[in-house]
Amino acid sequence: MLDPLLAGGRAAPPRTLVDVLADVTARHPDAPALDDTRTVLTYAQLSEQAVRMAGELVGAGVRRGDRVGVRVPSGTIDLYVAILGILHAGAAYVPVDVDDPQERADLVFSEATVAA
C-alpha cells in the first residue's frame, strides 16, 4: 500500500502573502492582526492601510516588479503596513535596518535600484 504522503495528488494553488491576508481578513475582519504595544490593528484595518499604501505607491509611479526601499523600525505596525502595501502594489521590498548608517542604506538602495 502506498504511503498517503507519497501518493501525490494535486498541489495546493499558489498563494501569496497578499492572498493569505485577504483570506484571513475575509474570515476574521475584527480579530487583532498586529499589536506593537502602542497600537492594535484588526485584520480589516491592516488590509485597509496596506491597500491605501499600495495606492500611494502606484500613484507615485511604482509599478509591478519594481523594488521599493524600506527603512522603518523593526516590530512597528508601520513596517508591516509598508511591506504589505509594497506587496499589494506588486513590487518587492528592499529592507535596510533603521539603525544602519545612512551610507549603508544608500549603498543597498542604489545596488538594488529601488524605484522608491
PDB file of C-alpha atoms in Angstrom:
ATOM      1  CA  MET A   1       0.000   0.000   0.000  1.00  0.00           C
ATOM      2  CA  LEU A   2       1.321   3.417  -0.978  1.00  0.00           C
ATOM      3  CA  ASP A   3       2.049   5.869   1.818  1.00  0.00           C
ATOM      4  CA  PRO A   4      -0.575   8.670   1.552  1.00  0.00           C
ATOM      5  CA  LEU A   5       2.164  11.270   1.947  1.00  0.00           C
ATOM      6  CA  LEU A   6       3.951   9.880  -1.101  1.00  0.00           C
ATOM      7  CA  ALA A   7       0.839   9.344  -3.210  1.00  0.00           C
ATOM      8  CA  GLY A   8       0.992  12.817  -4.630  1.00  0.00           C
ATOM      9  CA  GLY A   9      -2.068  14.450  -5.962  1.00  0.00           C
ATOM     10  CA  ARG A  10      -2.986  17.944  -6.723  1.00  0.00           C
ATOM     11  CA  ALA A  11      -0.827  20.627  -5.251  1.00  0.00           C
ATOM     12  CA  ALA A  12      -2.495  23.455  -3.455  1.00  0.00           C
ATOM     13  CA  PRO A  13      -2.907  26.512  -5.652  1.00  0.00           C
ATOM     14  CA  PRO A  14      -0.116  29.043  -5.227  1.00  0.00           C
ATOM     15  CA  ARG A  15      -0.882  31.823  -2.758  1.00  0.00           C
ATOM     16  CA  THR A  16       0.957  34.990  -1.970  1.00  0.00           C
ATOM     17  CA  LEU A  17       1.148  36.755   1.367  1.00  0.00           C
ATOM     18  CA  VAL A  18      -1.380  39.234  -0.033  1.00  0.00           C
ATOM     19  CA  ASP A  19      -3.737  36.320  -0.821  1.00  0.00           C
ATOM     20  CA  VAL A  20      -3.354  34.934   2.693  1.00  0.00           C
ATOM     21  CA  LEU A  21      -4.046  38.337   4.250  1.00  0.00           C
ATOM     22  CA  ALA A  22      -7.173  38.778   2.102  1.00  0.00           C
ATOM     23  CA  ASP A  23      -8.419  35.330   3.102  1.00  0.00           C
ATOM     24  CA  VAL A  24      -7.838  35.861   6.822  1.00  0.00           C
ATOM     25  CA  THR A  25      -9.339  39.351   6.626  1.00  0.00           C
ATOM     26  CA  ALA A  26     -12.485  37.978   4.984  1.00  0.00           C
ATOM     27  CA  ARG A  27     -12.865  35.319   7.680  1.00  0.00           C
ATOM     28  CA  HIS A  28     -11.785  37.352  10.740  1.00  0.00           C
ATOM     29  CA  PRO A  29     -12.029  41.088   9.953  1.00  0.00           C
ATOM     30  CA  ASP A  30     -12.315  42.177  13.577  1.00  0.00           C
ATOM     31  CA  ALA A  31      -9.623  39.905  15.000  1.00  0.00           C
ATOM     32  CA  PRO A  32      -6.400  41.577  16.108  1.00  0.00           C
ATOM     33  CA  ALA A  33      -3.718  41.288  13.433  1.00  0.00           C
ATOM     34  CA  LEU A  34      -0.913  43.432  14.848  1.00  0.00           C
ATOM     35  CA  ASP A  35      -0.082  44.811  18.270  1.00  0.00           C
ATOM     36  CA  ASP A  36       3.090  46.847  18.751  1.00  0.00           C
ATOM     37  CA  THR A  37       2.233  47.776  22.378  1.00  0.00           C
ATOM     38  CA  ARG A  38       1.129  51.258  21.261  1.00  0.00           C
ATOM     39  CA  THR A  39      -1.472  50.348  18.659  1.00  0.00           C
ATOM     40  CA  VAL A  40      -3.581  47.327  17.802  1.00  0.00           C
ATOM     41  CA  LEU A  41      -4.844  46.848  14.248  1.00  0.00           C
ATOM     42  CA  THR A  42      -7.545  44.405  13.238  1.00  0.00           C
ATOM     43  CA  TYR A  43      -7.158  42.447  10.016  1.00  0.00           C
ATOM     44  CA  ALA A  44      -9.654  44.789   8.352  1.00  0.00           C
ATOM     45  CA  GLN A  45      -7.673  47.845   9.446  1.00  0.00           C
ATOM     46  CA  LEU A  46      -4.363  46.286   8.408  1.00  0.00           C
ATOM     47  CA  SER A  47      -5.732  45.382   4.983  1.00  0.00           C
ATOM     48  CA  GLU A  48      -7.225  48.849   4.533  1.00  0.00           C
ATOM     49  CA  GLN A  49      -3.940  50.547   5.412  1.00  0.00           C
ATOM     50  CA  ALA A  50      -1.937  48.215   3.152  1.00  0.00           C
ATOM     51  CA  VAL A  51      -4.269  48.873   0.211  1.00  0.00           C
ATOM     52  CA  ARG A  52      -4.047  52.619   0.856  1.00  0.00           C
ATOM     53  CA  MET A  53      -0.229  52.396   0.925  1.00  0.00           C
ATOM     54  CA  ALA A  54      -0.289  50.439  -2.350  1.00  0.00           C
ATOM     55  CA  GLY A  55      -2.410  53.148  -3.942  1.00  0.00           C
ATOM     56  CA  GLU A  56       0.008  55.831  -2.791  1.00  0.00           C
ATOM     57  CA  LEU A  57       2.952  53.875  -4.188  1.00  0.00           C
ATOM     58  CA  VAL A  58       1.257  53.292  -7.540  1.00  0.00           C
ATOM     59  CA  GLY A  59       0.281  56.964  -7.612  1.00  0.00           C
ATOM     60  CA  ALA A  60       3.941  57.840  -7.065  1.00  0.00           C
ATOM     61  CA  GLY A  61       4.940  55.747 -10.074  1.00  0.00           C
ATOM     62  CA  VAL A  62       5.786  52.376  -8.516  1.00  0.00           C
ATOM     63  CA  ARG A  63       4.966  49.563 -10.923  1.00  0.00           C
ATOM     64  CA  ARG A  64       4.686  45.778 -10.732  1.00  0.00           C
ATOM     65  CA  GLY A  65       8.156  44.282 -10.352  1.00  0.00           C
ATOM     66  CA  ASP A  66       9.771  47.470  -9.038  1.00  0.00           C
ATOM     67  CA  ARG A  67      11.845  47.418  -5.860  1.00  0.00           C
ATOM     68  CA  VAL A  68      10.938  49.746  -3.004  1.00  0.00           C
ATOM     69  CA  GLY A  69      13.314  50.635  -0.189  1.00  0.00           C
ATOM     70  CA  VAL A  70      12.068  50.174   3.369  1.00  0.00           C
ATOM     71  CA  ARG A  71      13.784  51.765   6.335  1.00  0.00           C
ATOM     72  CA  VAL A  72      11.296  51.578   9.178  1.00  0.00           C
ATOM     73  CA  PRO A  73      11.952  50.426  12.766  1.00  0.00           C
ATOM     74  CA  SER A  74      11.532  46.673  13.278  1.00  0.00           C
ATOM     75  CA  GLY A  75       8.483  45.463  15.148  1.00  0.00           C
ATOM     76  CA  THR A  76       6.371  48.505  14.341  1.00  0.00           C
ATOM     77  CA  ILE A  77       2.997  48.485  12.682  1.00  0.00           C
ATOM     78  CA  ASP A  78       4.382  50.936  10.128  1.00  0.00           C
ATOM     79  CA  LEU A  79       6.889  48.305   8.975  1.00  0.00           C
ATOM     80  CA  TYR A  80       4.234  45.665   8.348  1.00  0.00           C
ATOM     81  CA  VAL A  81       1.903  48.128   6.629  1.00  0.00           C
ATOM     82  CA  ALA A  82       4.781  49.253   4.394  1.00  0.00           C
ATOM     83  CA  ILE A  83       5.744  45.694   3.454  1.00  0.00           C
ATOM     84  CA  LEU A  84       2.157  44.644   2.758  1.00  0.00           C
ATOM     85  CA  GLY A  85       1.480  47.846   0.827  1.00  0.00           C
ATOM     86  CA  ILE A  86       4.529  47.241  -1.352  1.00  0.00           C
ATOM     87  CA  LEU A  87       3.447  43.659  -1.991  1.00  0.00           C
ATOM     88  CA  HIS A  88      -0.109  44.815  -2.793  1.00  0.00           C
ATOM     89  CA  ALA A  89       1.384  47.146  -5.397  1.00  0.00           C
ATOM     90  CA  GLY A  90       3.117  44.146  -6.979  1.00  0.00           C
ATOM     91  CA  ALA A  91       6.559  45.392  -6.034  1.00  0.00           C
ATOM     92  CA  ALA A  92       9.341  43.875  -3.945  1.00  0.00           C
ATOM     93  CA  TYR A  93      10.643  45.411  -0.747  1.00  0.00           C
ATOM     94  CA  VAL A  94      14.317  46.024  -0.015  1.00  0.00           C
ATOM     95  CA  PRO A  95      14.789  46.355   3.753  1.00  0.00           C
ATOM     96  CA  VAL A  96      17.591  48.236   5.465  1.00  0.00           C
ATOM     97  CA  ASP A  97      17.730  48.366   9.247  1.00  0.00           C
ATOM     98  CA  VAL A  98      16.856  51.799  10.562  1.00  0.00           C
ATOM     99  CA  ASP A  99      19.939  51.650  12.839  1.00  0.00           C
ATOM    100  CA  ASP A 100      22.338  51.094   9.937  1.00  0.00           C
ATOM    101  CA  PRO A 101      24.380  54.104   8.824  1.00  0.00           C
ATOM    102  CA  GLN A 102      22.904  56.220   6.040  1.00  0.00           C
ATOM    103  CA  GLU A 103      25.833  55.252   3.812  1.00  0.00           C
ATOM    104  CA  ARG A 104      24.787  51.594   4.043  1.00  0.00           C
ATOM    105  CA  ALA A 105      21.183  52.422   3.198  1.00  0.00           C
ATOM    106  CA  ASP A 106      22.334  54.490   0.229  1.00  0.00           C
ATOM    107  CA  LEU A 107      24.535  51.631  -0.997  1.00  0.00           C
ATOM    108  CA  VAL A 108      21.866  48.930  -0.604  1.00  0.00           C
ATOM    109  CA  PHE A 109      19.160  51.020  -2.239  1.00  0.00           C
ATOM    110  CA  SER A 110      21.499  52.015  -5.064  1.00  0.00           C
ATOM    111  CA  GLU A 111      22.647  48.439  -5.699  1.00  0.00           C
ATOM    112  CA  ALA A 112      19.038  47.252  -5.656  1.00  0.00           C
ATOM    113  CA  THR A 113      17.987  50.083  -7.991  1.00  0.00           C
ATOM    114  CA  VAL A 114      14.955  50.891  -5.880  1.00  0.00           C
ATOM    115  CA  ALA A 115      12.163  52.827  -7.560  1.00  0.00           C
ATOM    116  CA  ALA A 116      11.052  54.492  -4.338  1.00  0.00           C
TER     117      ALA A 116
END
